[in-house]
């Protein structure tokens, strides 16, 4: 999986971005270029991502599919459906990846329940697309990171520049900036990518650096996003959707 000396990780990621039309295309290119053999996905849902990578990346010999596939009382996000819906999602994910049943390992449970079935340092790559709250991303990063080998990668979805990815009635999305803080804490290099993706490389020796390949992540602090006037504006916009247009008309 090693990248040639002449081809740095940043150049590699840039090449993968240039050849991709979507987030899934990007990770397929990435997995092919880095010759990923063993990987894990946290937050499988209906299995579309897993099926695509297993189909298009022949180098993958073991793919861990981690997801509780059940309603969680302490998860305040729009995707938290009832158990019946999640059972359908589970069956769909199994059916979509059945063609690769000898390469997949299904671990049904929360990260804390099942991740220790993966050996430390076993993974070339782990992809996190589960609970995007501050609590969720903290738990996933802390528990999954030891499972990635030195020089390996940890990527993820919903690296949104705004905390308010969903309505204010839901928990804010904290993948960004928490993943950057985490990278600094463990001495890893982290890259911001198009389509709200991130990629973190486990470095040896330790080398923290945040490389923004999009130009969208200039502010790592939270003060402006949590300012009272910002929250009031969001609240009023959600409760009175026509208010913004009315204000624009009055100004004109």
PDB file of N, CA, C and O in Angstrom, residues 42-47 65-95 106-110 129-131:
ATOM      1  N   UNK A  42     -17.419   2.240   9.103  1.00  0.00           N
ATOM      2  CA  UNK A  42     -18.250   2.442  10.283  1.00  0.00           C
ATOM      3  C   UNK A  42     -19.439   3.286   9.863  1.00  0.00           C
ATOM      4  O   UNK A  42     -19.294   4.455   9.497  1.00  0.00           O
ATOM      5  N   UNK A  43     -20.624   2.714   9.894  1.00  0.00           N
ATOM      6  CA  UNK A  43     -21.828   3.378   9.407  1.00  0.00           C
ATOM      7  C   UNK A  43     -22.144   2.924   8.001  1.00  0.00           C
ATOM      8  O   UNK A  43     -21.956   3.648   7.032  1.00  0.00           O
ATOM      9  N   UNK A  44     -22.639   1.701   7.852  1.00  0.00           N
ATOM     10  CA  UNK A  44     -22.822   1.071   6.540  1.00  0.00           C
ATOM     11  C   UNK A  44     -24.175   1.410   5.928  1.00  0.00           C
ATOM     12  O   UNK A  44     -24.306   1.510   4.699  1.00  0.00           O
ATOM     13  N   UNK A  45     -25.186   1.550   6.751  1.00  0.00           N
ATOM     14  CA  UNK A  45     -26.549   1.871   6.336  1.00  0.00           C
ATOM     15  C   UNK A  45     -27.067   0.834   5.333  1.00  0.00           C
ATOM     16  O   UNK A  45     -27.213  -0.326   5.673  1.00  0.00           O
ATOM     17  N   UNK A  46     -27.315   1.203   4.089  1.00  0.00           N
ATOM     18  CA  UNK A  46     -27.871   0.263   3.100  1.00  0.00           C
ATOM     19  C   UNK A  46     -26.795  -0.474   2.299  1.00  0.00           C
ATOM     20  O   UNK A  46     -27.116  -1.269   1.418  1.00  0.00           O
ATOM     21  N   UNK A  47     -25.536  -0.168   2.553  1.00  0.00           N
ATOM     22  CA  UNK A  47     -24.465  -0.940   1.928  1.00  0.00           C
ATOM     23  C   UNK A  47     -24.002  -0.479   0.566  1.00  0.00           C
ATOM     24  O   UNK A  47     -23.222  -1.185  -0.090  1.00  0.00           O
ATOM     25  N   UNK A  65     -17.750  -4.503   7.960  1.00  0.00           N
ATOM     26  CA  UNK A  65     -18.955  -3.670   7.871  1.00  0.00           C
ATOM     27  C   UNK A  65     -19.512  -3.501   9.280  1.00  0.00           C
ATOM     28  O   UNK A  65     -20.073  -4.439   9.849  1.00  0.00           O
ATOM     29  N   UNK A  66     -19.349  -2.300   9.846  1.00  0.00           N
ATOM     30  CA  UNK A  66     -19.742  -2.044  11.236  1.00  0.00           C
ATOM     31  C   UNK A  66     -20.936  -1.094  11.283  1.00  0.00           C
ATOM     32  O   UNK A  66     -20.876   0.019  10.751  1.00  0.00           O
ATOM     33  N   UNK A  67     -21.997  -1.534  11.912  1.00  0.00           N
ATOM     34  CA  UNK A  67     -23.206  -0.712  12.027  1.00  0.00           C
ATOM     35  C   UNK A  67     -24.136  -1.386  13.030  1.00  0.00           C
ATOM     36  O   UNK A  67     -24.292  -2.612  12.988  1.00  0.00           O
ATOM     37  N   UNK A  68     -24.776  -0.622  13.915  1.00  0.00           N
ATOM     38  CA  UNK A  68     -25.727  -1.261  14.839  1.00  0.00           C
ATOM     39  C   UNK A  68     -27.012  -1.701  14.152  1.00  0.00           C
ATOM     40  O   UNK A  68     -27.691  -2.613  14.629  1.00  0.00           O
ATOM     41  N   UNK A  69     -27.376  -1.014  13.061  1.00  0.00           N
ATOM     42  CA  UNK A  69     -28.632  -1.302  12.358  1.00  0.00           C
ATOM     43  C   UNK A  69     -29.799  -1.430  13.343  1.00  0.00           C
ATOM     44  O   UNK A  69     -30.577  -2.383  13.308  1.00  0.00           O
ATOM     45  N   UNK A  70     -29.908  -0.457  14.221  1.00  0.00           N
ATOM     46  CA  UNK A  70     -31.039  -0.413  15.141  1.00  0.00           C
ATOM     47  C   UNK A  70     -31.240   1.026  15.612  1.00  0.00           C
ATOM     48  O   UNK A  70     -30.327   1.860  15.500  1.00  0.00           O
ATOM     49  N   UNK A  71     -32.425   1.311  16.124  1.00  0.00           N
ATOM     50  CA  UNK A  71     -32.716   2.639  16.659  1.00  0.00           C
ATOM     51  C   UNK A  71     -31.901   2.869  17.927  1.00  0.00           C
ATOM     52  O   UNK A  71     -31.772   1.980  18.772  1.00  0.00           O
ATOM     53  N   UNK A  72     -31.328   4.075  18.027  1.00  0.00           N
ATOM     54  CA  UNK A  72     -30.532   4.421  19.202  1.00  0.00           C
ATOM     55  C   UNK A  72     -31.194   5.597  19.914  1.00  0.00           C
ATOM     56  O   UNK A  72     -31.349   6.675  19.341  1.00  0.00           O
ATOM     57  N   UNK A  73     -31.590   5.386  21.152  1.00  0.00           N
ATOM     58  CA  UNK A  73     -32.311   6.422  21.901  1.00  0.00           C
ATOM     59  C   UNK A  73     -31.473   7.670  22.149  1.00  0.00           C
ATOM     60  O   UNK A  73     -32.022   8.765  22.334  1.00  0.00           O
ATOM     61  N   UNK A  74     -30.144   7.524  22.163  1.00  0.00           N
ATOM     62  CA  UNK A  74     -29.278   8.662  22.482  1.00  0.00           C
ATOM     63  C   UNK A  74     -28.637   9.282  21.239  1.00  0.00           C
ATOM     64  O   UNK A  74     -27.637   9.970  21.336  1.00  0.00           O
ATOM     65  N   UNK A  75     -29.221   9.044  20.056  1.00  0.00           N
ATOM     66  CA  UNK A  75     -28.667   9.586  18.807  1.00  0.00           C
ATOM     67  C   UNK A  75     -29.695  10.516  18.170  1.00  0.00           C
ATOM     68  O   UNK A  75     -30.664  10.066  17.574  1.00  0.00           O
ATOM     69  N   UNK A  76     -29.509  11.812  18.306  1.00  0.00           N
ATOM     70  CA  UNK A  76     -30.463  12.803  17.814  1.00  0.00           C
ATOM     71  C   UNK A  76     -30.045  13.317  16.439  1.00  0.00           C
ATOM     72  O   UNK A  76     -29.529  14.421  16.288  1.00  0.00           O
ATOM     73  N   UNK A  77     -30.256  12.450  15.416  1.00  0.00           N
ATOM     74  CA  UNK A  77     -29.957  12.809  14.029  1.00  0.00           C
ATOM     75  C   UNK A  77     -31.087  12.312  13.127  1.00  0.00           C
ATOM     76  O   UNK A  77     -31.794  11.358  13.466  1.00  0.00           O
ATOM     77  N   UNK A  78     -31.274  12.944  11.949  1.00  0.00           N
ATOM     78  CA  UNK A  78     -32.406  12.585  11.080  1.00  0.00           C
ATOM     79  C   UNK A  78     -32.423  11.124  10.643  1.00  0.00           C
ATOM     80  O   UNK A  78     -33.502  10.568  10.382  1.00  0.00           O
ATOM     81  N   UNK A  79     -31.262  10.487  10.534  1.00  0.00           N
ATOM     82  CA  UNK A  79     -31.209   9.108  10.042  1.00  0.00           C
ATOM     83  C   UNK A  79     -31.578   8.066  11.088  1.00  0.00           C
ATOM     84  O   UNK A  79     -31.574   6.871  10.787  1.00  0.00           O
ATOM     85  N   UNK A  80     -31.928   8.482  12.297  1.00  0.00           N
ATOM     86  CA  UNK A  80     -32.241   7.541  13.372  1.00  0.00           C
ATOM     87  C   UNK A  80     -33.678   7.047  13.231  1.00  0.00           C
ATOM     88  O   UNK A  80     -34.601   7.564  13.858  1.00  0.00           O
ATOM     89  N   UNK A  81     -33.844   6.020  12.400  1.00  0.00           N
ATOM     90  CA  UNK A  81     -35.170   5.464  12.124  1.00  0.00           C
ATOM     91  C   UNK A  81     -35.552   4.423  13.185  1.00  0.00           C
ATOM     92  O   UNK A  81     -34.788   4.148  14.110  1.00  0.00           O
ATOM     93  N   UNK A  82     -36.726   3.822  13.010  1.00  0.00           N
ATOM     94  CA  UNK A  82     -37.139   2.774  13.946  1.00  0.00           C
ATOM     95  C   UNK A  82     -36.471   1.446  13.584  1.00  0.00           C
ATOM     96  O   UNK A  82     -35.861   1.296  12.529  1.00  0.00           O
ATOM     97  N   UNK A  83     -36.604   0.476  14.463  1.00  0.00           N
ATOM     98  CA  UNK A  83     -35.913  -0.806  14.279  1.00  0.00           C
ATOM     99  C   UNK A  83     -36.341  -1.532  13.007  1.00  0.00           C
ATOM    100  O   UNK A  83     -35.522  -2.202  12.363  1.00  0.00           O
ATOM    101  N   UNK A  84     -37.605  -1.409  12.642  1.00  0.00           N
ATOM    102  CA  UNK A  84     -38.089  -2.093  11.436  1.00  0.00           C
ATOM    103  C   UNK A  84     -37.396  -1.551  10.191  1.00  0.00           C
ATOM    104  O   UNK A  84     -37.002  -2.315   9.295  1.00  0.00           O
ATOM    105  N   UNK A  85     -37.234  -0.244  10.120  1.00  0.00           N
ATOM    106  CA  UNK A  85     -36.543   0.369   8.978  1.00  0.00           C
ATOM    107  C   UNK A  85     -35.087  -0.074   8.951  1.00  0.00           C
ATOM    108  O   UNK A  85     -34.542  -0.420   7.896  1.00  0.00           O
ATOM    109  N   UNK A  86     -34.452  -0.094  10.112  1.00  0.00           N
ATOM    110  CA  UNK A  86     -33.042  -0.491  10.160  1.00  0.00           C
ATOM    111  C   UNK A  86     -32.851  -1.965   9.820  1.00  0.00           C
ATOM    112  O   UNK A  86     -31.830  -2.344   9.249  1.00  0.00           O
ATOM    113  N   UNK A  87     -33.830  -2.789  10.158  1.00  0.00           N
ATOM    114  CA  UNK A  87     -33.730  -4.203   9.779  1.00  0.00           C
ATOM    115  C   UNK A  87     -33.767  -4.332   8.257  1.00  0.00           C
ATOM    116  O   UNK A  87     -33.027  -5.149   7.671  1.00  0.00           O
ATOM    117  N   UNK A  88     -34.602  -3.527   7.604  1.00  0.00           N
ATOM    118  CA  UNK A  88     -34.633  -3.519   6.137  1.00  0.00           C
ATOM    119  C   UNK A  88     -33.292  -3.058   5.573  1.00  0.00           C
ATOM    120  O   UNK A  88     -32.789  -3.612   4.589  1.00  0.00           O
ATOM    121  N   UNK A  89     -32.712  -2.033   6.202  1.00  0.00           N
ATOM    122  CA  UNK A  89     -31.402  -1.539   5.766  1.00  0.00           C
ATOM    123  C   UNK A  89     -30.342  -2.632   5.902  1.00  0.00           C
ATOM    124  O   UNK A  89     -29.487  -2.799   5.018  1.00  0.00           O
ATOM    125  N   UNK A  90     -30.406  -3.379   6.995  1.00  0.00           N
ATOM    126  CA  UNK A  90     -29.440  -4.458   7.228  1.00  0.00           C
ATOM    127  C   UNK A  90     -29.562  -5.542   6.159  1.00  0.00           C
ATOM    128  O   UNK A  90     -28.556  -5.983   5.583  1.00  0.00           O
ATOM    129  N   UNK A  91     -30.795  -5.947   5.884  1.00  0.00           N
ATOM    130  CA  UNK A  91     -31.003  -6.978   4.875  1.00  0.00           C
ATOM    131  C   UNK A  91     -30.567  -6.485   3.494  1.00  0.00           C
ATOM    132  O   UNK A  91     -30.005  -7.253   2.686  1.00  0.00           O
ATOM    133  N   UNK A  92     -30.815  -5.212   3.218  1.00  0.00           N
ATOM    134  CA  UNK A  92     -30.390  -4.637   1.940  1.00  0.00           C
ATOM    135  C   UNK A  92     -28.881  -4.620   1.825  1.00  0.00           C
ATOM    136  O   UNK A  92     -28.311  -4.964   0.777  1.00  0.00           O
ATOM    137  N   UNK A  93     -28.201  -4.208   2.901  1.00  0.00           N
ATOM    138  CA  UNK A  93     -26.741  -4.177   2.892  1.00  0.00           C
ATOM    139  C   UNK A  93     -26.157  -5.576   2.682  1.00  0.00           C
ATOM    140  O   UNK A  93     -25.169  -5.746   1.949  1.00  0.00           O
ATOM    141  N   UNK A  94     -26.751  -6.573   3.320  1.00  0.00           N
ATOM    142  CA  UNK A  94     -26.290  -7.948   3.132  1.00  0.00           C
ATOM    143  C   UNK A  94     -26.481  -8.402   1.691  1.00  0.00           C
ATOM    144  O   UNK A  94     -25.591  -9.016   1.098  1.00  0.00           O
ATOM    145  N   UNK A  95     -27.640  -8.089   1.134  1.00  0.00           N
ATOM    146  CA  UNK A  95     -27.937  -8.512  -0.238  1.00  0.00           C
ATOM    147  C   UNK A  95     -27.004  -7.836  -1.244  1.00  0.00           C
ATOM    148  O   UNK A  95     -26.524  -8.479  -2.184  1.00  0.00           O
ATOM    149  N   UNK A 106     -19.276  -8.911   8.640  1.00  0.00           N
ATOM    150  CA  UNK A 106     -20.335  -8.069   9.182  1.00  0.00           C
ATOM    151  C   UNK A 106     -20.255  -8.060  10.706  1.00  0.00           C
ATOM    152  O   UNK A 106     -20.327  -9.116  11.353  1.00  0.00           O
ATOM    153  N   UNK A 107     -20.085  -6.867  11.271  1.00  0.00           N
ATOM    154  CA  UNK A 107     -20.050  -6.701  12.727  1.00  0.00           C
ATOM    155  C   UNK A 107     -21.231  -5.808  13.111  1.00  0.00           C
ATOM    156  O   UNK A 107     -21.152  -4.588  13.019  1.00  0.00           O
ATOM    157  N   UNK A 108     -22.308  -6.423  13.533  1.00  0.00           N
ATOM    158  CA  UNK A 108     -23.522  -5.674  13.853  1.00  0.00           C
ATOM    159  C   UNK A 108     -23.480  -5.235  15.313  1.00  0.00           C
ATOM    160  O   UNK A 108     -23.570  -6.049  16.230  1.00  0.00           O
ATOM    161  N   UNK A 109     -23.344  -3.945  15.520  1.00  0.00           N
ATOM    162  CA  UNK A 109     -23.275  -3.394  16.863  1.00  0.00           C
ATOM    163  C   UNK A 109     -22.664  -2.010  16.822  1.00  0.00           C
ATOM    164  O   UNK A 109     -22.148  -1.559  15.789  1.00  0.00           O
ATOM    165  N   UNK A 110     -22.723  -1.306  17.930  1.00  0.00           N
ATOM    166  CA  UNK A 110     -22.075  -0.006  18.032  1.00  0.00           C
ATOM    167  C   UNK A 110     -20.563  -0.199  18.003  1.00  0.00           C
ATOM    168  O   UNK A 110     -20.051  -1.276  18.312  1.00  0.00           O
ATOM    169  N   UNK A 129     -18.497   6.907   8.752  1.00  0.00           N
ATOM    170  CA  UNK A 129     -19.693   7.599   8.269  1.00  0.00           C
ATOM    171  C   UNK A 129     -20.868   7.208   9.160  1.00  0.00           C
ATOM    172  O   UNK A 129     -21.924   6.794   8.684  1.00  0.00           O
ATOM    173  N   UNK A 130     -20.654   7.332  10.466  1.00  0.00           N
ATOM    174  CA  UNK A 130     -21.669   6.892  11.417  1.00  0.00           C
ATOM    175  C   UNK A 130     -22.343   8.041  12.134  1.00  0.00           C
ATOM    176  O   UNK A 130     -23.049   8.849  11.537  1.00  0.00           O
ATOM    177  N   UNK A 131     -22.104   8.129  13.430  1.00  0.00           N
ATOM    178  CA  UNK A 131     -22.702   9.161  14.284  1.00  0.00           C
ATOM    179  C   UNK A 131     -21.835  10.414  14.198  1.00  0.00           C
ATOM    180  O   UNK A 131     -20.715  10.451  14.697  1.00  0.00           O
TER     181      UNK A 131
END
